[in-house]
XYZ file of C-alpha atoms in Angstrom:
398
model
C -1.231 10.334 -25.870
C 0.328 7.119 -27.133
C 2.037 4.811 -24.726
C 5.697 5.043 -25.796
C 7.715 4.158 -22.722
C 8.404 0.434 -22.287
C 7.432 -1.435 -20.200
C 5.184 1.326 -18.868
C 1.517 0.386 -18.657
C -0.769 -1.624 -20.950
C -2.528 0.515 -23.566
C -5.888 -1.026 -22.710
C -5.473 -0.045 -19.048
C -4.400 3.472 -19.996
C -7.498 3.850 -22.166
C -9.779 2.746 -19.325
C -8.079 5.187 -16.958
C -8.712 7.985 -19.467
C -12.310 7.104 -20.227
C -13.434 6.999 -16.602
C -11.512 10.001 -15.260
C -14.261 12.636 -15.396
C -16.876 10.356 -13.876
C -14.580 9.140 -11.085
C -13.821 12.732 -10.135
C -17.494 13.740 -10.168
C -18.624 10.759 -8.095
C -15.560 10.625 -5.825
C -15.013 7.033 -6.902
C -11.631 5.955 -5.539
C -9.543 4.073 -8.119
C -8.433 1.159 -5.932
C -8.844 -1.359 -8.745
C -6.900 0.719 -11.265
C -4.057 1.275 -8.805
C -3.892 -2.476 -8.240
C -3.673 -3.013 -11.993
C -0.856 -0.460 -12.179
C 0.970 -2.324 -9.406
C 0.559 -5.586 -11.299
C 1.813 -3.972 -14.518
C 5.135 -3.142 -12.834
C 4.681 0.624 -12.899
C 6.250 1.049 -9.463
C 9.476 -0.813 -10.206
C 10.418 0.818 -13.506
C 12.682 3.435 -11.942
C 14.371 1.059 -9.455
C 17.918 0.588 -10.720
C 18.889 -2.590 -12.548
C 21.508 -3.345 -9.899
C 18.606 -3.911 -7.499
C 16.426 -5.809 -9.977
C 14.345 -2.965 -11.432
C 14.028 -1.690 -14.989
C 16.400 1.207 -14.347
C 14.660 3.712 -16.622
C 15.974 7.278 -16.568
C 14.354 10.111 -14.668
C 13.443 11.646 -18.020
C 11.497 8.494 -18.892
C 10.042 8.348 -15.377
C 8.613 11.848 -15.661
C 7.458 11.193 -19.203
C 5.562 8.168 -17.869
C 4.061 10.248 -15.059
C 2.963 12.830 -17.626
C 1.234 10.170 -19.729
C -0.656 8.840 -16.699
C -1.527 12.398 -15.633
C -3.008 13.109 -19.052
C -5.255 10.089 -18.506
C -6.056 10.914 -14.854
C -3.853 13.183 -12.704
C -5.164 11.552 -9.532
C -3.564 8.232 -10.425
C -0.257 9.853 -11.336
C -0.268 11.800 -8.058
C -0.941 8.682 -5.978
C 2.451 7.347 -7.156
C 4.372 10.550 -6.390
C 5.627 9.685 -2.898
C 6.531 6.182 -4.027
C 8.971 7.717 -6.495
C 10.301 10.125 -3.883
C 11.173 7.185 -1.615
C 12.832 5.459 -4.566
C 15.224 8.393 -5.011
C 15.688 9.182 -1.329
C 16.344 5.593 -0.227
C 15.977 2.706 -2.638
C 18.155 3.972 -5.503
C 20.977 4.840 -3.107
C 23.960 2.630 -2.228
C 22.366 1.856 1.163
C 22.432 -1.766 2.282
C 20.364 -1.146 5.402
C 18.111 -4.187 6.041
C 14.939 -2.075 5.881
C 15.986 -0.549 2.558
C 16.776 -3.991 1.142
C 13.400 -5.303 2.319
C 11.590 -2.404 0.660
C 13.425 -2.941 -2.614
C 12.188 -6.529 -2.618
C 8.638 -5.404 -1.900
C 8.728 -2.820 -4.711
C 9.889 -5.532 -7.097
C 6.904 -7.584 -5.930
C 4.577 -4.709 -6.843
C 4.068 -2.901 -3.538
C 3.266 0.824 -3.390
C 4.899 3.122 -0.819
C 2.941 6.092 0.508
C 3.975 8.883 2.860
C 2.615 10.543 5.980
C 4.769 13.620 6.431
C 3.149 16.990 7.133
C 1.547 18.025 10.423
C -1.042 20.796 10.277
C -0.237 22.119 13.764
C 3.322 22.980 12.706
C 3.966 26.708 12.436
C 6.564 26.093 9.711
C 6.325 24.070 6.509
C 9.501 22.048 6.007
C 12.782 22.714 7.752
C 14.056 20.701 10.707
C 11.602 21.591 13.460
C 10.599 18.598 15.632
C 7.459 16.652 14.799
C 4.574 16.310 17.231
C 4.331 12.653 16.195
C 6.519 10.948 18.804
C 8.314 7.633 18.864
C 8.776 6.582 22.494
C 10.953 3.692 23.604
C 9.138 0.905 25.421
C 11.528 -1.860 26.433
C 13.315 -3.169 23.351
C 10.740 -1.651 21.000
C 8.991 1.676 20.465
C 5.456 3.057 20.456
C 4.363 5.707 17.948
C 1.557 8.199 18.467
C 0.746 11.078 16.154
C -1.335 12.544 13.364
C -0.313 13.511 9.842
C -2.044 15.219 6.922
C -1.443 15.508 3.153
C -0.781 11.745 3.173
C -0.907 11.462 -0.618
C -1.028 7.859 -1.787
C -1.188 6.402 1.726
C -4.805 5.298 1.301
C -3.795 3.019 -1.589
C -0.353 2.011 -0.363
C 1.162 -1.119 1.138
C 3.784 0.759 3.172
C 3.837 4.122 4.949
C 6.997 6.258 5.092
C 6.700 8.703 8.004
C 9.264 11.114 9.476
C 8.697 11.455 13.235
C 10.612 12.604 16.312
C 12.162 10.729 19.205
C 11.721 11.837 22.796
C 14.791 14.085 22.482
C 13.183 15.761 19.411
C 15.710 14.294 16.980
C 14.194 13.119 13.719
C 13.950 9.580 12.421
C 11.961 7.864 9.684
C 9.699 4.902 10.315
C 8.514 2.721 7.445
C 5.598 0.521 8.399
C 3.256 -1.904 6.659
C -0.085 -0.177 6.273
C -1.895 -3.000 8.041
C 0.108 -2.512 11.255
C -2.282 -2.402 14.230
C -3.099 1.177 15.248
C -2.195 2.699 11.862
C -5.223 4.309 10.223
C -5.521 6.116 6.879
C -8.631 8.278 6.568
C -10.086 9.554 3.309
C -10.902 13.039 4.590
C -9.142 15.006 1.848
C -11.706 17.640 0.816
C -9.613 19.753 -1.538
C -11.284 21.224 -4.606
C -8.863 19.321 -6.834
C -6.989 16.011 -6.894
C -10.001 14.643 -5.044
C -9.102 10.966 -5.326
C -5.488 11.029 -4.127
C -6.268 10.101 -0.525
C -4.269 13.134 0.610
C -5.913 13.220 4.020
C -5.152 12.079 7.542
C -2.941 9.286 8.827
C -3.233 8.434 12.517
C -0.697 6.492 14.576
C -2.505 5.221 17.668
C -0.127 3.359 19.985
C 1.528 1.695 16.999
C 4.212 -0.812 17.947
C 7.432 -0.067 16.072
C 10.352 -2.465 15.980
C 13.955 -1.242 15.776
C 14.136 -2.716 12.258
C 11.338 -0.345 11.174
C 13.422 2.760 11.917
C 15.932 4.712 9.850
C 18.133 7.151 11.748
C 19.740 10.165 10.089
C 22.992 8.258 9.621
C 21.133 5.482 7.762
C 20.078 7.806 4.927
C 22.846 8.786 2.477
C 23.428 12.487 3.049
C 22.803 14.142 -0.318
C 19.944 11.893 -1.406
C 17.446 13.569 0.936
C 17.531 16.978 -0.804
C 17.602 15.216 -4.173
C 14.424 13.352 -3.246
C 12.778 16.687 -2.493
C 13.727 18.000 -5.933
C 12.215 14.902 -7.510
C 9.039 15.489 -5.496
C 8.735 19.004 -6.920
C 9.381 17.994 -10.513
C 6.950 15.098 -10.217
C 4.164 17.560 -9.377
C 5.117 19.671 -12.382
C 5.010 16.627 -14.647
C 1.434 16.005 -13.490
C 0.483 19.593 -14.307
C 2.080 19.144 -17.739
C -0.001 16.017 -18.251
C -3.160 17.979 -17.504
C -2.168 20.521 -20.168
C -1.996 17.644 -22.652
C -5.457 16.540 -21.509
C -6.755 20.080 -22.040
C -5.391 20.152 -25.585
C -6.964 16.740 -26.218
C -10.373 17.758 -24.866
C -10.309 21.115 -26.659
C -9.677 19.401 -29.997
C -12.505 16.932 -29.420
C -14.966 19.624 -28.370
C -14.089 21.999 -31.201
C -14.402 19.193 -33.725
C -17.988 18.669 -32.559
C -18.889 22.359 -32.317
C -21.483 23.182 -34.964
C -22.949 26.400 -33.593
C -21.206 29.752 -33.582
C -22.054 33.423 -33.131
C -23.643 35.211 -36.085
C -20.779 37.713 -36.243
C -18.013 35.066 -36.081
C -15.660 34.626 -39.073
C -17.359 31.301 -39.922
C -20.807 29.964 -39.014
C -19.408 26.579 -37.940
C -17.254 26.563 -34.830
C -15.011 23.828 -36.208
C -14.182 26.080 -39.184
C -13.693 29.313 -37.253
C -10.085 30.504 -37.813
C -9.991 32.248 -34.426
C -11.025 29.100 -32.574
C -8.670 26.958 -34.636
C -5.823 29.336 -33.837
C -6.684 29.132 -30.138
C -6.601 25.343 -30.399
C -3.219 25.561 -32.086
C -1.990 27.608 -29.123
C -3.122 24.821 -26.804
C -1.276 22.235 -28.863
C 1.826 24.412 -28.598
C 1.344 24.737 -24.837
C 1.174 20.953 -24.463
C 4.352 20.557 -26.506
C 6.156 23.246 -24.522
C 5.341 22.024 -21.025
C 6.407 18.488 -21.882
C 9.705 19.790 -23.264
C 10.252 21.882 -20.122
C 9.660 18.930 -17.796
C 11.971 16.661 -19.787
C 14.692 19.324 -19.887
C 14.588 19.613 -16.089
C 14.515 15.821 -15.787
C 17.679 15.593 -17.881
C 19.438 17.887 -15.400
C 18.209 15.637 -12.580
C 19.554 12.575 -14.410
C 23.008 14.179 -14.522
C 22.817 14.968 -10.809
C 21.809 11.406 -9.970
C 24.675 9.998 -12.031
C 27.078 12.249 -10.115
C 25.654 11.061 -6.796
C 26.102 7.418 -7.723
C 29.658 8.066 -8.947
C 30.433 10.102 -5.786
C 31.584 12.877 -8.109
C 33.091 15.935 -6.440
C 30.740 18.090 -8.532
C 27.624 16.342 -7.204
C 26.710 19.216 -4.887
C 26.739 21.732 -7.730
C 24.727 19.408 -9.943
C 22.149 18.937 -7.184
C 21.742 22.722 -7.006
C 21.385 22.809 -10.786
C 18.693 20.123 -10.630
C 16.797 22.007 -7.915
C 17.032 25.221 -9.940
C 15.804 23.467 -13.084
C 12.834 21.980 -11.211
C 11.940 25.410 -9.805
C 12.175 27.067 -13.235
C 10.004 24.317 -14.691
C 7.372 24.772 -11.982
C 7.165 28.537 -12.373
C 6.760 28.338 -16.140
C 4.543 25.255 -16.416
C 2.164 26.502 -13.711
C 1.722 29.797 -15.555
C 1.097 28.133 -18.914
C -1.244 25.536 -17.428
C -3.578 27.985 -15.719
C -3.929 29.988 -18.934
C -4.547 26.812 -20.955
C -7.231 25.630 -18.522
C -9.105 28.902 -18.903
C -8.798 29.084 -22.687
C -10.454 25.662 -23.049
C -13.796 27.381 -22.508
C -13.029 30.056 -25.109
C -12.598 27.254 -27.633
C -15.431 24.961 -26.559
C -18.032 27.624 -25.778
C -20.459 28.211 -22.947
C -21.999 24.738 -23.174
C -18.665 23.318 -22.008
C -19.370 24.811 -18.582
C -22.269 22.404 -18.025
C -21.552 20.376 -14.908
C -21.994 16.960 -16.516
C -18.885 17.570 -18.661
C -16.820 18.143 -15.473
C -14.252 20.074 -17.509
C -13.603 22.397 -14.583
C -11.695 19.524 -12.978
C -8.694 20.403 -15.140
C -8.379 23.894 -13.647
C -9.190 22.629 -10.142
C -6.493 19.980 -10.384
C -3.900 22.382 -11.810
C -4.595 24.993 -9.146
C -4.441 22.393 -6.365
C -1.162 20.934 -7.613
C 0.477 24.305 -8.197
C -0.549 25.436 -4.703
C 1.689 22.796 -3.101
C 4.560 25.290 -3.166
C 4.354 28.997 -4.025
C 5.949 29.993 -7.319
C 6.771 33.403 -5.843
C 9.096 31.904 -3.226
C 10.735 29.726 -5.870
C 11.282 32.740 -8.113
C 12.748 34.728 -5.222
C 15.196 31.916 -4.429
C 16.295 31.717 -8.067
C 16.843 35.469 -8.247
C 18.725 35.490 -4.952
C 20.979 32.707 -6.222
C 21.678 34.489 -9.491
C 22.426 37.935 -8.061
C 23.666 37.284 -4.529
C 24.989 33.731 -4.744
C 22.673 32.510 -1.965
C 22.279 28.731 -2.216
C 18.853 27.273 -2.831
C 16.968 25.816 0.169
C 18.072 22.268 0.997
C 15.712 21.182 3.786
C 12.827 19.996 1.667
C 10.192 21.424 -0.679
C 12.770 22.541 -3.270
């Protein structure tokens, strides 16, 4: 895919990301150098609003950029996901909290923000249950102990955003430099897909936390939290859409090289077989459709964000509309993507299953990304809203 979103990312860098993607996945070769080049290119500051010194690109352009990177390598796009969530939840808000202002400056300087959120020993995913990771007061400062998982991007980041609990079980957010003593990111993510995202464990071992490192509930503008969660969901869907584009790209390349065909096929050359060409055309249509779906949902999110900034009385309704659009996009794009990943092998033939091609990574990555949140629960919530007027969930993951 051509690089059409200024300032975006240098074409030469995008080409290198694309060319090495299959090999990096096969060898589990973490892309530290490429992430550093993306930082230097200004990728992480594009969405920061112009009022705070960023490029101020729209959410539609942000997700289009994520899709382009995901087509090249979905691992690299995914590494930046939580950075963009923090942008919407904190940095693109009216907040003038000293920690927020400091982070804006660091993003402008090229820093990457990762997250350490989920705890595997929780019986419930999301919601407002207390965290086991505890922040305990010690004199004028605090000490943090705990363990997180699914820390996507943290391995490559400069800062860690982590929701934790105080001794009274109330929730706060700490944002710490990754080199803080006692903070450890471990590359123990062993998922079948998105292997290079560093989505493993973060450990807080007697980490000293200063009061200036903490955001209390009152420090985070109220409606921006749920909006950040919607952005998180749509960002995942944009990555899946990017993989569909990669599938269409790879299918075209493989079919163009396919000389052999079955003796009973309509044409002896695979590249001239009308059935295979039609299947390729379907993949091209799939890639077009999923991109259009993501951008349509992003446009709804742009309207919601504008209402938030303007403190519009309709902001709440627009936030629900954005969450609904993101859910609809996920349900549809996930379904299309899994079919497209399978049909690649119908087009390319049995030789495409050879391990050295590593084409199965597309399906593995799609299935891993789409498993973040179940489409069935999203569909139920949409139906319940439409028929019974029950509001969509607003405590994360929607």
